[in-house]
XYZ file of C-alpha atoms in Angstrom:
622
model
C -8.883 -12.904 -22.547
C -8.024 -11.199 -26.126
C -4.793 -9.228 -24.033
C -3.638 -13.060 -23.185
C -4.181 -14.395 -27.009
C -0.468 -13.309 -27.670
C 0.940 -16.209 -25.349
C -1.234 -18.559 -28.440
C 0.614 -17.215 -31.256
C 4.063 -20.131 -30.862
C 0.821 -22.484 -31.289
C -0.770 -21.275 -33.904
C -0.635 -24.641 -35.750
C -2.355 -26.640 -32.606
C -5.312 -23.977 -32.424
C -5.906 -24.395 -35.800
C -5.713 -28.206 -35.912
C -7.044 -29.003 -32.852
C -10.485 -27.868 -34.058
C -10.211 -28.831 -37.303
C -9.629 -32.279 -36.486
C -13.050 -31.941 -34.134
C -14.884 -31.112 -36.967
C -13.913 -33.939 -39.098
C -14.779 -36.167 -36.229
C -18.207 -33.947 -36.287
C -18.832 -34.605 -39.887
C -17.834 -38.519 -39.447
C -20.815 -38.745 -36.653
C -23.665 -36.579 -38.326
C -23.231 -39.990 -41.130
C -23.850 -42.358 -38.455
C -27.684 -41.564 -38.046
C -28.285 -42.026 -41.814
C -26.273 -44.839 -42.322
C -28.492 -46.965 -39.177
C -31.570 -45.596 -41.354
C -30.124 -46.938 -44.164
C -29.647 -50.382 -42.131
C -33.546 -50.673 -40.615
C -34.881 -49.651 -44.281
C -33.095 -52.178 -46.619
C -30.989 -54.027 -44.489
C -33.636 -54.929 -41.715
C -36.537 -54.383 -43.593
C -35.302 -57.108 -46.608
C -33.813 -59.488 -44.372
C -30.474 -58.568 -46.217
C -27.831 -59.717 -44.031
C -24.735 -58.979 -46.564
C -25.985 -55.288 -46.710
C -26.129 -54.953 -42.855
C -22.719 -56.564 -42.880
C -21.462 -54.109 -45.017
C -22.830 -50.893 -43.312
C -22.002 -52.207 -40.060
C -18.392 -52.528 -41.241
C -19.188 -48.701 -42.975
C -19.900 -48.065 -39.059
C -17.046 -49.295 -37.813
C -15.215 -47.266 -39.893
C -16.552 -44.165 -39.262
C -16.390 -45.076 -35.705
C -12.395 -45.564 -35.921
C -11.836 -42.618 -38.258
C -13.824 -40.183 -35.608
C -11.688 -42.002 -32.238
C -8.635 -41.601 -34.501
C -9.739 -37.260 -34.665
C -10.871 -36.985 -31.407
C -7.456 -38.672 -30.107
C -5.147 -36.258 -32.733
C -7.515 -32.982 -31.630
C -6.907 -33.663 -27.734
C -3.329 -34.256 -28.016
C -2.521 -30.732 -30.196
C -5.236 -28.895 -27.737
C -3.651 -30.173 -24.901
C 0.075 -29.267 -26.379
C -1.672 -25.595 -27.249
C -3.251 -25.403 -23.782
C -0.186 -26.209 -21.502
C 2.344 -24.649 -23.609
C 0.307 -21.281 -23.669
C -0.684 -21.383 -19.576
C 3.326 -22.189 -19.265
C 4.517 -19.234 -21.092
C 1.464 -16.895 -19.163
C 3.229 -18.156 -16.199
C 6.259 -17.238 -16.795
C 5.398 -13.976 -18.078
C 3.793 -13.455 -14.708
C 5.990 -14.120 -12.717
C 8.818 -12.091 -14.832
C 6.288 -8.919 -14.736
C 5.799 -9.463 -10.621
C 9.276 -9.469 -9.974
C 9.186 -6.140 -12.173
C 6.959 -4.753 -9.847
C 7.937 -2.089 -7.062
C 6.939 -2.332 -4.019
C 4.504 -0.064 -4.001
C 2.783 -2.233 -6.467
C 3.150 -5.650 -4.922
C 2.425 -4.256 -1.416
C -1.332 -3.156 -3.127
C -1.806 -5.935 -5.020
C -1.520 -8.272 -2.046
C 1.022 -11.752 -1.853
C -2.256 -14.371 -1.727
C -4.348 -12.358 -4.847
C -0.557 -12.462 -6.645
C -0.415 -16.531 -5.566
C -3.655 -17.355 -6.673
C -3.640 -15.647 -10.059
C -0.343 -17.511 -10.851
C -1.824 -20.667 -9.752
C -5.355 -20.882 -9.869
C -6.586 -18.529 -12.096
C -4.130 -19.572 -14.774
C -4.950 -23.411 -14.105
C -8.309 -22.358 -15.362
C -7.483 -20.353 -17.933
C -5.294 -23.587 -19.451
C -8.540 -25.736 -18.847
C -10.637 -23.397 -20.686
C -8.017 -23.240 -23.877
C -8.236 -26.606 -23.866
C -11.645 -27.080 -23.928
C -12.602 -24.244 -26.316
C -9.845 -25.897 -28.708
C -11.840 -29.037 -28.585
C -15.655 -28.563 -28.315
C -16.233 -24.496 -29.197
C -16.778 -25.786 -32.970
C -17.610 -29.515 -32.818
C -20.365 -28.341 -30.414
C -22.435 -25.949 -32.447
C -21.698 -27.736 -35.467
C -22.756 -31.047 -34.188
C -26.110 -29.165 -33.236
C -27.295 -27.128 -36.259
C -25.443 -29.811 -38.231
C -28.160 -32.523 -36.396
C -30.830 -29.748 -37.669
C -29.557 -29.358 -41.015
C -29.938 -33.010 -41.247
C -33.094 -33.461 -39.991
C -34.245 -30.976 -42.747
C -32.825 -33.262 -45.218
C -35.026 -36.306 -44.429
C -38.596 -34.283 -42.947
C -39.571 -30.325 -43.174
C -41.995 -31.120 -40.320
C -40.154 -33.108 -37.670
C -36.999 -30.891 -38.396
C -39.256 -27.328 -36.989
C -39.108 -29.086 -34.053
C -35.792 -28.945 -33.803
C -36.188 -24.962 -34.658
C -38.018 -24.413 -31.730
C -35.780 -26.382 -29.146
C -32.584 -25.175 -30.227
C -32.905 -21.477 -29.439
C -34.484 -22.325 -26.095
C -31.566 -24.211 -25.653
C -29.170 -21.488 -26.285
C -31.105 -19.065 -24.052
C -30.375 -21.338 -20.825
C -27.335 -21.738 -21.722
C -26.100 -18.127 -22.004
C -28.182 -16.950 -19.791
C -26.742 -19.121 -16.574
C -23.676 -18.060 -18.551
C -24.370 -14.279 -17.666
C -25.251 -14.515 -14.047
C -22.337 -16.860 -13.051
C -20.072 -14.891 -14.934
C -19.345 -11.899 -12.760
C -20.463 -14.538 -9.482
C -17.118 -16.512 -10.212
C -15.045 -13.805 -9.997
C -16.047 -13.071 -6.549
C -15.483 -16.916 -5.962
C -11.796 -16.030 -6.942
C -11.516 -13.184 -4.997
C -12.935 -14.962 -1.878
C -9.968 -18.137 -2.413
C -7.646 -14.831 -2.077
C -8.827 -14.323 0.915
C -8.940 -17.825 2.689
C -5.411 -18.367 0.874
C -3.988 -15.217 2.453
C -5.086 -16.469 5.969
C -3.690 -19.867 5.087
C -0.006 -18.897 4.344
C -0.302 -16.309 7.074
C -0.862 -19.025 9.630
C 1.129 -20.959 8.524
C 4.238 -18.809 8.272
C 3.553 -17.248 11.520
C 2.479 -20.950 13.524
C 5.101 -20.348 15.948
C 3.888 -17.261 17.308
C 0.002 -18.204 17.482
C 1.316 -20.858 19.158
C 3.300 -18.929 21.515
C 0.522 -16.368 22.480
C -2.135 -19.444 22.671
C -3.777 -18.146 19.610
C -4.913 -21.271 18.074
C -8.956 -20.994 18.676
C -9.178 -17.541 17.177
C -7.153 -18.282 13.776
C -9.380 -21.051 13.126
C -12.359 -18.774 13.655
C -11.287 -16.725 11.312
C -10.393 -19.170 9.045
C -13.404 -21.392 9.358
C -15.354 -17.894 8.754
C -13.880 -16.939 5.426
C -13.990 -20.717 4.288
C -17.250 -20.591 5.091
C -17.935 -17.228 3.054
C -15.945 -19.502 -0.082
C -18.356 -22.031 0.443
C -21.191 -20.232 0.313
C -20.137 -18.418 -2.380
C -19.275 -21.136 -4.615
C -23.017 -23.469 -3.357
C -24.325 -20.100 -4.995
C -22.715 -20.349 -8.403
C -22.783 -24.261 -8.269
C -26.624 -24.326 -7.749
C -27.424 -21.688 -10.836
C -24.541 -23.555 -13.110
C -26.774 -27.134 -11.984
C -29.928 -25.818 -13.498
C -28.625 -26.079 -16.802
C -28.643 -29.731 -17.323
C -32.101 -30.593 -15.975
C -32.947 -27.425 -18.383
C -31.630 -28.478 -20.867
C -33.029 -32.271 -20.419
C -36.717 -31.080 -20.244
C -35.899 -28.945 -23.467
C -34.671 -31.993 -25.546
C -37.188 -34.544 -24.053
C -39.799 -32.605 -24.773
C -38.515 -32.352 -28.289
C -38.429 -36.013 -28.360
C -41.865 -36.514 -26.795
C -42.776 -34.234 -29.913
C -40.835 -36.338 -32.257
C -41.671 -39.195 -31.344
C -45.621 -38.200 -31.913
C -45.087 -36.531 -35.310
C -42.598 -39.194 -36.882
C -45.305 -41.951 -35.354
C -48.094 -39.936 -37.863
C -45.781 -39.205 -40.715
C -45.071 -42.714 -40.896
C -48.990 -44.095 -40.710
C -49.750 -41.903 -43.547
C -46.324 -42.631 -45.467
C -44.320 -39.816 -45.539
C -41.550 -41.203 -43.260
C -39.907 -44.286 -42.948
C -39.299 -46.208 -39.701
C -35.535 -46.044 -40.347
C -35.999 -41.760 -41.075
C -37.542 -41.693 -37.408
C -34.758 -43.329 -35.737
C -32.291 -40.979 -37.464
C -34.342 -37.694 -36.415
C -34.151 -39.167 -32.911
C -31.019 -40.021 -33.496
C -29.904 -36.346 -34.349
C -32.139 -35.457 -31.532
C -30.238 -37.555 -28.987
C -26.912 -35.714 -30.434
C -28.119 -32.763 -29.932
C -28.484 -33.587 -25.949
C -25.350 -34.982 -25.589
C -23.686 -31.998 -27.223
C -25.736 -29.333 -25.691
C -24.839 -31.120 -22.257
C -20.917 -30.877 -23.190
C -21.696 -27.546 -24.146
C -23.235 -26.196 -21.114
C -20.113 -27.706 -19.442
C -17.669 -25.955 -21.967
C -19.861 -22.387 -21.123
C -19.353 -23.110 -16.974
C -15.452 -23.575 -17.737
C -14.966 -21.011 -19.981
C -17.356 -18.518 -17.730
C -14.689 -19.258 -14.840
C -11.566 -19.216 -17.581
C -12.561 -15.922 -18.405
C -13.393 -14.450 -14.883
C -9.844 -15.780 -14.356
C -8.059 -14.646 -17.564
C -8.996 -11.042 -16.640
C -7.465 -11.247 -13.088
C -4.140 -12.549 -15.041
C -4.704 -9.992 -17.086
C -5.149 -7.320 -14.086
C -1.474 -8.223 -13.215
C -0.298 -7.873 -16.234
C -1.669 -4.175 -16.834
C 0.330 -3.275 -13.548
C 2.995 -0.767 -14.537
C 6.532 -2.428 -13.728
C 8.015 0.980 -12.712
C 5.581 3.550 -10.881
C 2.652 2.888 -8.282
C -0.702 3.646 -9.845
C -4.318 4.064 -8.235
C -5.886 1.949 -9.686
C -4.954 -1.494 -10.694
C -7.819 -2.957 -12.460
C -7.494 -5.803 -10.661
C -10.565 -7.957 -8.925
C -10.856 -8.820 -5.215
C -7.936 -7.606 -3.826
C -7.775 -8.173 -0.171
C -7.255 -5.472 2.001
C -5.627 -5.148 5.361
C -1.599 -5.408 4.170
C 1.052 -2.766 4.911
C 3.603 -2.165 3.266
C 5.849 -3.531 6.161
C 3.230 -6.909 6.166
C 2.920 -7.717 2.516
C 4.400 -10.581 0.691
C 5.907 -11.620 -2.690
C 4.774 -14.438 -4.812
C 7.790 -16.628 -3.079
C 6.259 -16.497 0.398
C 8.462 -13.927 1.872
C 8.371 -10.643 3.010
C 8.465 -7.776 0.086
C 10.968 -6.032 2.539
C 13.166 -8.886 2.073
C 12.513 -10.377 -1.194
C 12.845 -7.265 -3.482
C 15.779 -6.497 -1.267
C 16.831 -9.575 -2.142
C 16.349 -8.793 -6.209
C 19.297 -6.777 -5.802
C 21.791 -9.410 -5.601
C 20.057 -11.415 -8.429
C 21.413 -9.406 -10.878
C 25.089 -10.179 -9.560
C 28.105 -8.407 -11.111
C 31.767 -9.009 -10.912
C 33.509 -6.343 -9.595
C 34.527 -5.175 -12.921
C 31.105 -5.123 -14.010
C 30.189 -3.178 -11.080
C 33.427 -0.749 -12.004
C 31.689 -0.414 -15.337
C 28.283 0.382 -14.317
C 29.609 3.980 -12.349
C 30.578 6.807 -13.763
C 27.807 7.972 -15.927
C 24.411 7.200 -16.687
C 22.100 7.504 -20.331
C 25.426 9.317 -21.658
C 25.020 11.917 -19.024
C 28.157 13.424 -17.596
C 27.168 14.403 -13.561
C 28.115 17.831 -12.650
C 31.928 17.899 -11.203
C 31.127 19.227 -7.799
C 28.152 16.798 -7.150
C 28.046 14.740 -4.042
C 28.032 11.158 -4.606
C 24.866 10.688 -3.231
C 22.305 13.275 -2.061
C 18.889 13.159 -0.898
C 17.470 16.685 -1.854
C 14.111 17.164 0.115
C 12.958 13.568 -0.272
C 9.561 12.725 1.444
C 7.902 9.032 0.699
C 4.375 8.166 1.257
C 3.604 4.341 1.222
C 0.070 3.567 -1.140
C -2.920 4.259 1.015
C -1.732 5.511 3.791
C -2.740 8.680 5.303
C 0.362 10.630 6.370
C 3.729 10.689 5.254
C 6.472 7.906 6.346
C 9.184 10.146 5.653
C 9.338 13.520 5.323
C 11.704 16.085 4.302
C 15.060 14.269 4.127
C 17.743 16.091 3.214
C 21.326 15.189 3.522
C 24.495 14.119 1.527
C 27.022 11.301 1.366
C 30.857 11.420 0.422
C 32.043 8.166 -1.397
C 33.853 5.652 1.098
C 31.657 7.309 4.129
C 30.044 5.180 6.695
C 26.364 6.361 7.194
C 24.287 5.087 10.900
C 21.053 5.580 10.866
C 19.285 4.975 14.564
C 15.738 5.681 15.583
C 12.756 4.393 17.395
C 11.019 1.711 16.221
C 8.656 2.836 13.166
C 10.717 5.733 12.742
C 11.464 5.265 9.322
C 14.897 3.529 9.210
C 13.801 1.175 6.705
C 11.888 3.127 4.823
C 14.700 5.856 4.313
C 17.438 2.740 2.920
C 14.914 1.126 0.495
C 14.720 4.702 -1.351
C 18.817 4.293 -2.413
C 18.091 1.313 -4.594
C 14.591 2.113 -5.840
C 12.532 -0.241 -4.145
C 9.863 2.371 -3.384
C 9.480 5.341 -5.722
C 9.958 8.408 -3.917
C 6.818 10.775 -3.389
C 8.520 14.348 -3.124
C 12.043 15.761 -4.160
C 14.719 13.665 -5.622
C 17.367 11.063 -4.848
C 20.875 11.548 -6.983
C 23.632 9.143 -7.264
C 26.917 11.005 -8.699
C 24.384 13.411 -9.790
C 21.773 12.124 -11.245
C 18.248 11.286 -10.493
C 18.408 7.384 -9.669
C 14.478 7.650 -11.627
C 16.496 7.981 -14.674
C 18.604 5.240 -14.231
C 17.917 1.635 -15.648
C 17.006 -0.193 -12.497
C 19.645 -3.311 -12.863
C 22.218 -0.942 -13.775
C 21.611 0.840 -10.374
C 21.086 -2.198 -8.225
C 24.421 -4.215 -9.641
C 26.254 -1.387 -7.693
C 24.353 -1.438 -4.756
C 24.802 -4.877 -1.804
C 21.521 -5.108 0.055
C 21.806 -7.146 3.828
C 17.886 -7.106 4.609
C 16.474 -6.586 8.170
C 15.233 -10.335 7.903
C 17.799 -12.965 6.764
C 16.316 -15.147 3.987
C 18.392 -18.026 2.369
C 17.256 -20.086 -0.695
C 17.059 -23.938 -0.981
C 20.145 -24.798 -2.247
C 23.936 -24.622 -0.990
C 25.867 -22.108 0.631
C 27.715 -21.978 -2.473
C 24.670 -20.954 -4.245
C 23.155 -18.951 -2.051
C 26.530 -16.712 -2.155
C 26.291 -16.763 -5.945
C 23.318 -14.846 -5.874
C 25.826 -12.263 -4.846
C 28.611 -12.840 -7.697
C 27.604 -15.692 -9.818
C 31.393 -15.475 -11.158
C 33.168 -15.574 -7.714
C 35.955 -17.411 -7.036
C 36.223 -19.715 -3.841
C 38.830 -16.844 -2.255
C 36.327 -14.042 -2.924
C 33.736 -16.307 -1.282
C 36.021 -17.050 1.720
C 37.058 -13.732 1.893
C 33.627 -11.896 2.194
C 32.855 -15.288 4.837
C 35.782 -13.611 6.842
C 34.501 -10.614 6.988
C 30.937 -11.275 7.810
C 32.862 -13.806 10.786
C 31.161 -16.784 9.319
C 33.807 -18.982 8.616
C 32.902 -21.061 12.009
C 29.672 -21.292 10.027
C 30.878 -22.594 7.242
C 33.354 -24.763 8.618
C 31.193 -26.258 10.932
C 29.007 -27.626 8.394
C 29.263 -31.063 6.342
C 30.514 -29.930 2.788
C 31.376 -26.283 3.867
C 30.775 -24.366 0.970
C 28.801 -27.251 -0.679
C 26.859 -27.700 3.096
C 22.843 -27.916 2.072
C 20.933 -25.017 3.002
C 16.780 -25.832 3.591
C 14.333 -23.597 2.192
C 14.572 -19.884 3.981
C 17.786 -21.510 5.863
C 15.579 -22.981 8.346
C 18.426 -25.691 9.123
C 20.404 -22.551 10.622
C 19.951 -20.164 13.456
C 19.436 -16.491 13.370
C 22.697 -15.256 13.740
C 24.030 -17.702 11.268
C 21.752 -16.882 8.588
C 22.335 -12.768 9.060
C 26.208 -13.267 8.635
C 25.669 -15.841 5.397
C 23.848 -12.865 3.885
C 26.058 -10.170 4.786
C 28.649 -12.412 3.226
C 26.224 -12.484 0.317
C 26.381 -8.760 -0.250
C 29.781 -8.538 0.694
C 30.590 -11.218 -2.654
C 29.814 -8.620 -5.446
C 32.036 -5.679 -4.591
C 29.082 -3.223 -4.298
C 29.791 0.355 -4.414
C 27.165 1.103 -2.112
C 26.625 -1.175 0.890
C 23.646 -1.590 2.636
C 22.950 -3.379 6.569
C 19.089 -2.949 7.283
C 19.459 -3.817 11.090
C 21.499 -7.288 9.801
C 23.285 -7.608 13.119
C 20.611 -7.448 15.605
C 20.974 -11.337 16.172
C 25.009 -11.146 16.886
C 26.133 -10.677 19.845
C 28.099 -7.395 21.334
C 31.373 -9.104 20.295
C 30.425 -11.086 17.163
C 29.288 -7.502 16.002
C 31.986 -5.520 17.031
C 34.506 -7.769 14.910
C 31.937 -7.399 12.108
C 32.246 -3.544 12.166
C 36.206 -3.753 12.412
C 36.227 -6.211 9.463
C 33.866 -4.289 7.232
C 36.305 -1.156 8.099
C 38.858 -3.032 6.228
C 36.696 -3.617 3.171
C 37.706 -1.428 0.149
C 37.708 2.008 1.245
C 35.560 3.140 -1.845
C 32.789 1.436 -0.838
C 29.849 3.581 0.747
C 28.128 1.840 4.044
C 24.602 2.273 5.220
C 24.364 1.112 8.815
C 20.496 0.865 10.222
C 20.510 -0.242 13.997
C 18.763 -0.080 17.548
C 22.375 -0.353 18.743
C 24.197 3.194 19.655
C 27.531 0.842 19.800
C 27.287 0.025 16.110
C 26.678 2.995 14.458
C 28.581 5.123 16.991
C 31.958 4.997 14.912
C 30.020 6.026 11.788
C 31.706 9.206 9.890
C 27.557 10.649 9.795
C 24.762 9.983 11.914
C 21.286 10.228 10.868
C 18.622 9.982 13.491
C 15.134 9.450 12.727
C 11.971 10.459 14.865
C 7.939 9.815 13.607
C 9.336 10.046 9.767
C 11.832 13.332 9.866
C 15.728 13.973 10.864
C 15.938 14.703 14.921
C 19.422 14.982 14.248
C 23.034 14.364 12.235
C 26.541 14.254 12.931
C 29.394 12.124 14.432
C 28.256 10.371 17.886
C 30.064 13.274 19.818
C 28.174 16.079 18.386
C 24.692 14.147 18.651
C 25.360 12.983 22.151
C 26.118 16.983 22.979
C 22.857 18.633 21.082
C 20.460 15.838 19.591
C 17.836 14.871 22.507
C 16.859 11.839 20.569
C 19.898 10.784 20.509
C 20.726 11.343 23.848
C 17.479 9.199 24.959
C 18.420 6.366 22.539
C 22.201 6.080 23.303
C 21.886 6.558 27.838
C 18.855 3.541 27.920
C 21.577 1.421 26.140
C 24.369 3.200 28.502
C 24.746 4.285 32.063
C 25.281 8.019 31.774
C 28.374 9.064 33.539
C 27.745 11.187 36.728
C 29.856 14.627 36.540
């Protein structure tokens, strides 16, 4: 909790009112118990009506002063508390969208969800309610005691005994539920990951009749959360009835001393109400109290899996995350960002969020950290490059070694887990690389600021994902400075005008969340016109044209052809016709280079190749 105190310090003035205005309603209400003492001894006792009149109006005051505090203390605690969990958030989210892949892929999509929602929900309700009753609490109850000393030595030991029995049930359910919430938390990750994986894949459980097993498995891990949480619920429910026997008791033994300090005429009748009376407050506080300890036993189980998030390094994958309940069971090719999509398509996605003119783009070559790239360097190379995802056994690439002229067009083919992926998500940075080095114009792409790489680098992920907005927007993301030609003119090229066109509003046509409102092949060409709207140096097309058809695509490879000629093209496909053209082939088999060349040279001495390119084609009989 003490790592999140810096998102308090643009509050400072709440946290210190808030409080402060608690305890002056505290120190109105420990009056109220001598001023009725004051009204059975003289008032009552006399038959003096005017002096009940005016202490009951002295009551009524104190009453209005204290709902005046209380009312100013909730409204600056709850301006501290939201403002603070609203800036947490925020810095959250910023730091997640930081993160590599590596990183996000170990952390898990539901445990990042739930630590941006839930866990920082309680975290605000705990701020709040520390603001408000961590003072007025304890000062209400060794106030009461203080005040019972005032008016009887005797009757106030009572209050001696009870309070530090008190406080031991209190902090001790306090330490057992404790550590028992945070596997609460961690079990809500799990039942939350099952959730949004169901529902984002309902069409295919449907498809393969599915439907009885995923509720098993849900109704089993909501079952787990349920017992978990009866668990914590039942320990945390002891404390009241506790904490009622405690303070009866004390009243029983109140009750029976004031009754024989009054027969012999050391107390007054009035002087036993208000030791009940400070009794009675002690309850009621002790009660809010053990409520404040339960919500600020679960704020801070929660604050320190924020705070696990946090600690994640932005820029390099680490063993250990010091993070809570983590679920296990997500690949690197299955795990999800905070949004709800696939970290293979979101992160790719980061790279067009940092859009850039083309001038900007211009401006970002050249060189890098005032480093001038040796004159002979090859635009970019991958010098013995090997990448081995976080937790897994054996290595997804290995040994990749190869270099790329500026303006060349680049296919990479290969079976399916081969690595195709893997290999394009190393040029922008996604995933850090595990051996040897990527260079870009010479130098080490580690070294290089990572916006300042990605602004000259167009990403077209394997799966298309548009944002709720327009199309308009959505290409913006690309160029957030493009004109309406530049937009029609990467729509050309990606042959989506008929797209476009076809729609109400055209470029101002609504686009539902993950372009659900259009088809596959619609939504791959909208993002390779995405990419295609900032210029990039570097060009990217994970598999983007798997949904065209054989003509569709083959005007899509003669259109990008007459894109600028500096720009550097990274073709993945299953397709031999797409990549066939390419100026260098790279094929992939189990992680390592089978083969590389033009199509004619692979289809003559690359067996891999050959395999790939005659199930696709009839071979021609000699």
């Amino acid at each position: 909790m003490k790592k999140l105190f810096v998102f308090l310090k643009d509050y400072k003035k709440e946290s210190v009112l808030a409080p402060l205005f608690k305890l002056l309603e505290a120190f109105f209400e420990l009056f109220v118990p001598l001023v009725m003492a004051s009204i059975i001894d003289q008032g009552i006792s006399n038959s003096d009506m005017g002096y009940i009149a005016k202490m009951g109006l002295c009551l009524l005051t104190l009453a209005a002063v204290g709902l005046a505090s209380s009312v100013t203390a909730q409204f600056f605690a709850a301006k501290a508390a939201v403002g603070f969990s609203t800036k947490l958030r925020q810095a959250v989210f910023e730091h997640i969208q930081g993160l590599n892949f590596t990183n996000i892929d170990k952390a898990g999509t539901s445990t990042l969800i739930t630590r941006m929602t839930s866990d920082i929900n309680q975290v605000q309700s705990g701020v709040n309610m520390v603001l408000r009753l961590f003072l007025r609490s304890p000062i209400i109850v060794f106030g009461a005691m203080i005040m019972a000393f005032t008016i009887d030595v005797k009757c106030a030991l009572i209050f001696v005994v009870a309070i530090p029995l008190l406080a031991l049930v209190v902090f001790g359910v306090m330490t057992v539920t404790m550590p028992m919430y945070k596997k609460v938390q961690s079990a809500l990750d799990r039942v939350l990951g099952i959730t949004r994986e169901n529902l984002t894949g309902v069409r295919v459980i449907r498809a393969f009749h599915q439907e009885e097993i995923e509720e098993r498995r849900f109704r089993e891990q909501n079952s787990a959360l349920s017992h978990m949480q009866t668990a914590v619920a039942r320990i945390s429910a002891v404390m009241n009835p506790v904490t009622y026997v405690i303070v009866n008791g004390a009243i029983i033994a109140l009750i029976y001393t004031g009754a024989i300090q009054v027969n012999i005429g050391n107390l007054t009748q009035g002087e036993v109400v208000a030791i009940l009376n400070y009794m009675s407050q002690i309850l009621v506080e002790l009660v809010k109290l053990a409520n404040l300890i339960v919500t600020v036993t679960k704020a801070l189980a929660c604050a320190d899996r924020v705070a696990g998030v946090l600690e994640i390094p932005a820029g390099e994958a680490v063993e250990g995350l010091g993070m809570s309940g983590i679920p296990t069971g997500e690949t690197a090719t299955e795990s999800t960002d905070v949004s709800g999509t696939p970290t293979g398509e979101t992160a790719a996605e980061s790279t067009d969020v940092a859009g850039r003119s083309a001038g900007d783009s211009a401006a970002g070559s050249g060189t890098f950290g005032g480093e001038t790239p040796p004159q002979s360097a090859p635009y970019l190379e991958f010098d013995h490059v090997s990448l081995t995802y976080q937790g897994a056994g054996d290595k997804t690439l290995q040994d990749m070694h190869f270099t790329v002229e500026k303006g060349q067009t680049v296919g990479i083919i290969g079976g399916t887990g081969s690595g195709k992926s893997s290999l394009v998500n190393l040029i922008p940075g996604f995933y850090p690389v595990t051996e040897g080095a990527i260079r870009l114009e010479g130098q080490d792409i580690k070294t290089m600021p990572p916006e300042q790489l990605r602004r000259r680098i167009g990403v077209v992920p394997q799966k298309a994902v548009l944002f709720k907005g327009t199309i308009r927007s959505n290409l913006q993301w690309g160029n957030p400075d493009a004109t309406e030609e530049e937009m029609w003119r990467a729509i050309d090229t990606a042959q989506a005008r008929e797209v476009v066109e076809g729609k109400e509003g055209k470029l101002d046509a609504k686009i539902a969340q993950n372009g659900k409102n259009l088809s596959g092949g619609q939504r791959q060409r909208l993002t390779i016109a995405r990419a295609l709207v900032r210029k990039p140096e570097i060009l990217i097309l994970d598999d983007s044209a798997s949904a065209l058809d054989y003509a569709t695509d083959a005007k899509l490879r003669l259109a990008l052809k007459e894109v600028e000629k500096g720009t550097t093209t990274f073709i993945v496909s299953q397709r031999a016709s797409t990549i066939r053209h390419a100026d260098q082939i790279i094929v992939l088999d189990d992680g390592m280079i089978a083969g590389m060349g033009t199509h004619e040279q692979l289809l003559e001495n690359c067996e891999v190749y050959q395999e790939i390119y005659y199930s696709q084609f009839e071979k021609a009989v000699k």
